[in-house]
Amino acid sequence: MNVNASKKQLPVDKARRYLEPGPVILVSSHHDGESDVMTLGWHSILDRSPSLVGCIISKKNHSHHLIKQSRECVINLPTTDLTEKVIGIGNTTGAEIDKFSEFELSTERAQKVGAPLITDCYANFECRLYDDSLIERYNFFILEIVAAQVMTEPEYPTTLHYTGDGIFMVAGEMINRRELFSEHMLD
Amino acid sequence: MNVNASKKQLPVDKARRYLEPGPVILVSSHHDGESDVMTLGWHSILDRSPSLVGCIISKKNHSHHLIKQSRECVINLPTTDLTEKVIGIGNTTGAEIDKFSEFELSTERAQKVGAPLITDCYANFECRLYDDSLIERYNFFILEIVAAQVMTEPEYPTTLHYTGDGIFMVAGEMINRRELFSEHMLD
């Protein structure tokens, strides 16, 4: 499948549409000839302009060190067709194996960062480290999204939302309640 | 409905089960005789022990000032039966109206903080301000959950997940993939 052909560029301030609902994400990184990818559930949009997202990435993760040094990464949005890979990536360490090879992940070059995009993910958000001051105390990386692309269909991705203990909630019905909002609250 | 009777105490390190999936939350606060409540979608678990959650609360929200001064709040977890109230609370300001009265919210005294619990919510997480150093720069409140209670049924709440533009994703199917996890990753 030529996934590239079915993705479109997304204005970076629109990333919240995909990340605010709280999906599990795959964070890919690259530093000094080495690449890694990890599964992550603890993140939040922090701002829209600049387009900031905060991610908790423990020092126990090999990716922590690659991102801290390269100051770049890509947030990839997997859907239910990747559930087994998402779990496998989350249960192994890049300090011991090459996860891209182990889990047969197709990758592409990013536009603005050195970390690889994961092709089969619904969306890719290229990030630069915006503020490293919370890394030491909280393992909290404040990232700026500098480029974004998303699949054009389906309209809404069937994302995974982790509850712990091996159990995920899968994104369900979309409900439109625009008529209940004040105009200035809609964007 | 006597909702109290159907809630149980939850160890505070288990809060991630309900917050990590990324639901919209209602944050209630109280300071100096005044109470407020706001709708919030930008939050993340930061740690489990201590049980920390980070929330973006803009200075434009009346609640920002009440929480900053009282150094306490309650995170309440609404489900789809409260959708209209969630939107109404998010589209009004406590600087102008008493939202508890306007939206007919039933409240109870919290166990450890001065802010009120919202009775009809599926879960209530009582919080104290743990670190105020990111409030000025990012409106980021780092809170410690000091008491928690959740409804005993249904087993999983039908939470709301905001995507912007008046559209919500509703929590869907739960899938159990414990058999794919390494033992040490299950908790």
mmCIF file with all atom_site columns, N, CA and C in Angstrom, chain B residues 159-187:
data_model
loop_
_atom_site.group_PDB
_atom_site.id
_atom_site.type_symbol
_atom_site.label_atom_id
_atom_site.label_alt_id
_atom_site.label_comp_id
_atom_site.label_asym_id
_atom_site.label_entity_id
_atom_site.label_seq_id
_atom_site.pdbx_PDB_ins_code
_atom_site.Cartn_x
_atom_site.Cartn_y
_atom_site.Cartn_z
_atom_site.occupancy
_atom_site.B_iso_or_equiv
_atom_site.pdbx_formal_charge
_atom_site.auth_seq_id
_atom_site.auth_comp_id
_atom_site.auth_asym_id
_atom_site.auth_atom_id
_atom_site.pdbx_PDB_model_num
ATOM 1  N N  . THR B 1 159 ? -16.664 7.410   28.636 1.00 0.00 ? 159 THR B N  1
ATOM 2  C CA . THR B 1 159 ? -16.094 8.757   28.713 1.00 0.00 ? 159 THR B CA 1
ATOM 3  C C  . THR B 1 159 ? -16.179 9.489   27.375 1.00 0.00 ? 159 THR B C  1
ATOM 4  N N  . LEU B 1 160 ? -16.013 10.809  27.470 1.00 0.00 ? 160 LEU B N  1
ATOM 5  C CA . LEU B 1 160 ? -15.986 11.690  26.300 1.00 0.00 ? 160 LEU B CA 1
ATOM 6  C C  . LEU B 1 160 ? -14.537 12.087  26.020 1.00 0.00 ? 160 LEU B C  1
ATOM 7  N N  . HIS B 1 161 ? -14.156 12.110  24.752 1.00 0.00 ? 161 HIS B N  1
ATOM 8  C CA . HIS B 1 161 ? -12.784 12.471  24.362 1.00 0.00 ? 161 HIS B CA 1
ATOM 9  C C  . HIS B 1 161 ? -12.885 13.541  23.284 1.00 0.00 ? 161 HIS B C  1
ATOM 10 N N  . TYR B 1 162 ? -12.394 14.725  23.564 1.00 0.00 ? 162 TYR B N  1
ATOM 11 C CA . TYR B 1 162 ? -12.652 15.857  22.666 1.00 0.00 ? 162 TYR B CA 1
ATOM 12 C C  . TYR B 1 162 ? -11.648 15.932  21.516 1.00 0.00 ? 162 TYR B C  1
ATOM 13 N N  . THR B 1 163 ? -12.159 16.224  20.328 1.00 0.00 ? 163 THR B N  1
ATOM 14 C CA . THR B 1 163 ? -11.288 16.368  19.155 1.00 0.00 ? 163 THR B CA 1
ATOM 15 C C  . THR B 1 163 ? -11.284 17.795  18.629 1.00 0.00 ? 163 THR B C  1
ATOM 16 N N  . GLY B 1 164 ? -11.994 18.704  19.317 1.00 0.00 ? 164 GLY B N  1
ATOM 17 C CA . GLY B 1 164 ? -12.138 20.072  18.823 1.00 0.00 ? 164 GLY B CA 1
ATOM 18 C C  . GLY B 1 164 ? -13.364 20.183  17.937 1.00 0.00 ? 164 GLY B C  1
ATOM 19 N N  . ASP B 1 165 ? -13.743 21.455  17.645 1.00 0.00 ? 165 ASP B N  1
ATOM 20 C CA . ASP B 1 165 ? -14.790 21.734  16.659 1.00 0.00 ? 165 ASP B CA 1
ATOM 21 C C  . ASP B 1 165 ? -16.154 21.145  17.022 1.00 0.00 ? 165 ASP B C  1
ATOM 22 N N  . GLY B 1 166 ? -16.400 20.945  18.322 1.00 0.00 ? 166 GLY B N  1
ATOM 23 C CA . GLY B 1 166 ? -17.717 20.453  18.751 1.00 0.00 ? 166 GLY B CA 1
ATOM 24 C C  . GLY B 1 166 ? -17.904 18.954  18.630 1.00 0.00 ? 166 GLY B C  1
ATOM 25 N N  . ILE B 1 167 ? -16.828 18.243  18.287 1.00 0.00 ? 167 ILE B N  1
ATOM 26 C CA . ILE B 1 167 ? -16.941 16.803  18.042 1.00 0.00 ? 167 ILE B CA 1
ATOM 27 C C  . ILE B 1 167 ? -16.193 16.002  19.111 1.00 0.00 ? 167 ILE B C  1
ATOM 28 N N  . PHE B 1 168 ? -16.875 15.011  19.672 1.00 0.00 ? 168 PHE B N  1
ATOM 29 C CA . PHE B 1 168 ? -16.295 14.131  20.682 1.00 0.00 ? 168 PHE B CA 1
ATOM 30 C C  . PHE B 1 168 ? -16.206 12.705  20.162 1.00 0.00 ? 168 PHE B C  1
ATOM 31 N N  . MET B 1 169 ? -15.171 11.995  20.610 1.00 0.00 ? 169 MET B N  1
ATOM 32 C CA . MET B 1 169 ? -15.124 10.544  20.448 1.00 0.00 ? 169 MET B CA 1
ATOM 33 C C  . MET B 1 169 ? -15.621 9.966   21.768 1.00 0.00 ? 169 MET B C  1
ATOM 34 N N  . VAL B 1 170 ? -16.507 8.990   21.695 1.00 0.00 ? 170 VAL B N  1
ATOM 35 C CA . VAL B 1 170 ? -17.011 8.321   22.895 1.00 0.00 ? 170 VAL B CA 1
ATOM 36 C C  . VAL B 1 170 ? -16.246 7.015   23.085 1.00 0.00 ? 170 VAL B C  1
ATOM 37 N N  . ALA B 1 171 ? -15.876 6.721   24.315 1.00 0.00 ? 171 ALA B N  1
ATOM 38 C CA . ALA B 1 171 ? -15.141 5.487   24.608 1.00 0.00 ? 171 ALA B CA 1
ATOM 39 C C  . ALA B 1 171 ? -15.864 4.286   24.026 1.00 0.00 ? 171 ALA B C  1
ATOM 40 N N  . GLY B 1 172 ? -15.134 3.451   23.294 1.00 0.00 ? 172 GLY B N  1
ATOM 41 C CA . GLY B 1 172 ? -15.730 2.294   22.634 1.00 0.00 ? 172 GLY B CA 1
ATOM 42 C C  . GLY B 1 172 ? -15.389 0.979   23.317 1.00 0.00 ? 172 GLY B C  1
ATOM 43 N N  . GLU B 1 173 ? -15.232 -0.029  22.492 1.00 0.00 ? 173 GLU B N  1
ATOM 44 C CA . GLU B 1 173 ? -14.979 -1.397  22.962 1.00 0.00 ? 173 GLU B CA 1
ATOM 45 C C  . GLU B 1 173 ? -13.712 -1.503  23.823 1.00 0.00 ? 173 GLU B C  1
ATOM 46 N N  . MET B 1 174 ? -13.773 -2.352  24.846 1.00 0.00 ? 174 MET B N  1
ATOM 47 C CA . MET B 1 174 ? -12.582 -2.657  25.645 1.00 0.00 ? 174 MET B CA 1
ATOM 48 C C  . MET B 1 174 ? -11.994 -3.962  25.108 1.00 0.00 ? 174 MET B C  1
ATOM 49 N N  . ILE B 1 175 ? -10.679 -3.977  24.870 1.00 0.00 ? 175 ILE B N  1
ATOM 50 C CA . ILE B 1 175 ? -10.054 -5.219  24.404 1.00 0.00 ? 175 ILE B CA 1
ATOM 51 C C  . ILE B 1 175 ? -8.954  -5.613  25.382 1.00 0.00 ? 175 ILE B C  1
ATOM 52 N N  . ASN B 1 176 ? -8.954  -6.898  25.756 1.00 0.00 ? 176 ASN B N  1
ATOM 53 C CA . ASN B 1 176 ? -7.982  -7.429  26.707 1.00 0.00 ? 176 ASN B CA 1
ATOM 54 C C  . ASN B 1 176 ? -6.897  -8.183  25.933 1.00 0.00 ? 176 ASN B C  1
ATOM 55 N N  . ARG B 1 177 ? -5.660  -7.697  26.036 1.00 0.00 ? 177 ARG B N  1
ATOM 56 C CA . ARG B 1 177 ? -4.540  -8.322  25.332 1.00 0.00 ? 177 ARG B CA 1
ATOM 57 C C  . ARG B 1 177 ? -3.425  -8.729  26.307 1.00 0.00 ? 177 ARG B C  1
ATOM 58 N N  . ARG B 1 178 ? -3.845  -9.096  27.516 1.00 0.00 ? 178 ARG B N  1
ATOM 59 C CA . ARG B 1 178 ? -2.878  -9.472  28.556 1.00 0.00 ? 178 ARG B CA 1
ATOM 60 C C  . ARG B 1 178 ? -1.908  -10.550 28.082 1.00 0.00 ? 178 ARG B C  1
ATOM 61 N N  . GLU B 1 179 ? -2.402  -11.464 27.259 1.00 0.00 ? 179 GLU B N  1
ATOM 62 C CA . GLU B 1 179 ? -1.559  -12.586 26.850 1.00 0.00 ? 179 GLU B CA 1
ATOM 63 C C  . GLU B 1 179 ? -0.377  -12.148 26.003 1.00 0.00 ? 179 GLU B C  1
ATOM 64 N N  . LEU B 1 180 ? -0.430  -10.927 25.475 1.00 0.00 ? 180 LEU B N  1
ATOM 65 C CA . LEU B 1 180 ? 0.687   -10.444 24.642 1.00 0.00 ? 180 LEU B CA 1
ATOM 66 C C  . LEU B 1 180 ? 1.731   -9.679  25.447 1.00 0.00 ? 180 LEU B C  1
ATOM 67 N N  . PHE B 1 181 ? 1.449   -9.427  26.726 1.00 0.00 ? 181 PHE B N  1
ATOM 68 C CA . PHE B 1 181 ? 2.347   -8.613  27.551 1.00 0.00 ? 181 PHE B CA 1
ATOM 69 C C  . PHE B 1 181 ? 3.349   -9.472  28.324 1.00 0.00 ? 181 PHE B C  1
ATOM 70 N N  . SER B 1 182 ? 4.541   -8.915  28.530 1.00 0.00 ? 182 SER B N  1
ATOM 71 C CA . SER B 1 182 ? 5.475   -9.514  29.481 1.00 0.00 ? 182 SER B CA 1
ATOM 72 C C  . SER B 1 182 ? 4.921   -9.282  30.884 1.00 0.00 ? 182 SER B C  1
ATOM 73 N N  . GLU B 1 183 ? 5.186   -10.224 31.774 1.00 0.00 ? 183 GLU B N  1
ATOM 74 C CA . GLU B 1 183 ? 4.630   -10.157 33.134 1.00 0.00 ? 183 GLU B CA 1
ATOM 75 C C  . GLU B 1 183 ? 4.979   -8.829  33.826 1.00 0.00 ? 183 GLU B C  1
ATOM 76 N N  . HIS B 1 184 ? 6.222   -8.384  33.671 1.00 0.00 ? 184 HIS B N  1
ATOM 77 C CA . HIS B 1 184 ? 6.654   -7.176  34.399 1.00 0.00 ? 184 HIS B CA 1
ATOM 78 C C  . HIS B 1 184 ? 6.028   -5.897  33.831 1.00 0.00 ? 184 HIS B C  1
ATOM 79 N N  . MET B 1 185 ? 5.379   -6.002  32.662 1.00 0.00 ? 185 MET B N  1
ATOM 80 C CA . MET B 1 185 ? 4.738   -4.815  32.090 1.00 0.00 ? 185 MET B CA 1
ATOM 81 C C  . MET B 1 185 ? 3.270   -4.708  32.501 1.00 0.00 ? 185 MET B C  1
ATOM 82 N N  . LEU B 1 186 ? 2.777   -5.703  33.230 1.00 0.00 ? 186 LEU B N  1
ATOM 83 C CA . LEU B 1 186 ? 1.369   -5.713  33.621 1.00 0.00 ? 186 LEU B CA 1
ATOM 84 C C  . LEU B 1 186 ? 1.173   -5.148  35.014 1.00 0.00 ? 186 LEU B C  1
ATOM 85 N N  . ASP B 1 187 ? 0.629   -3.981  35.106 1.00 0.00 ? 187 ASP B N  1
ATOM 86 C CA . ASP B 1 187 ? 0.185   -3.420  36.389 1.00 0.00 ? 187 ASP B CA 1
ATOM 87 C C  . ASP B 1 187 ? -0.588  -2.155  36.119 1.00 0.00 ? 187 ASP B C  1
#
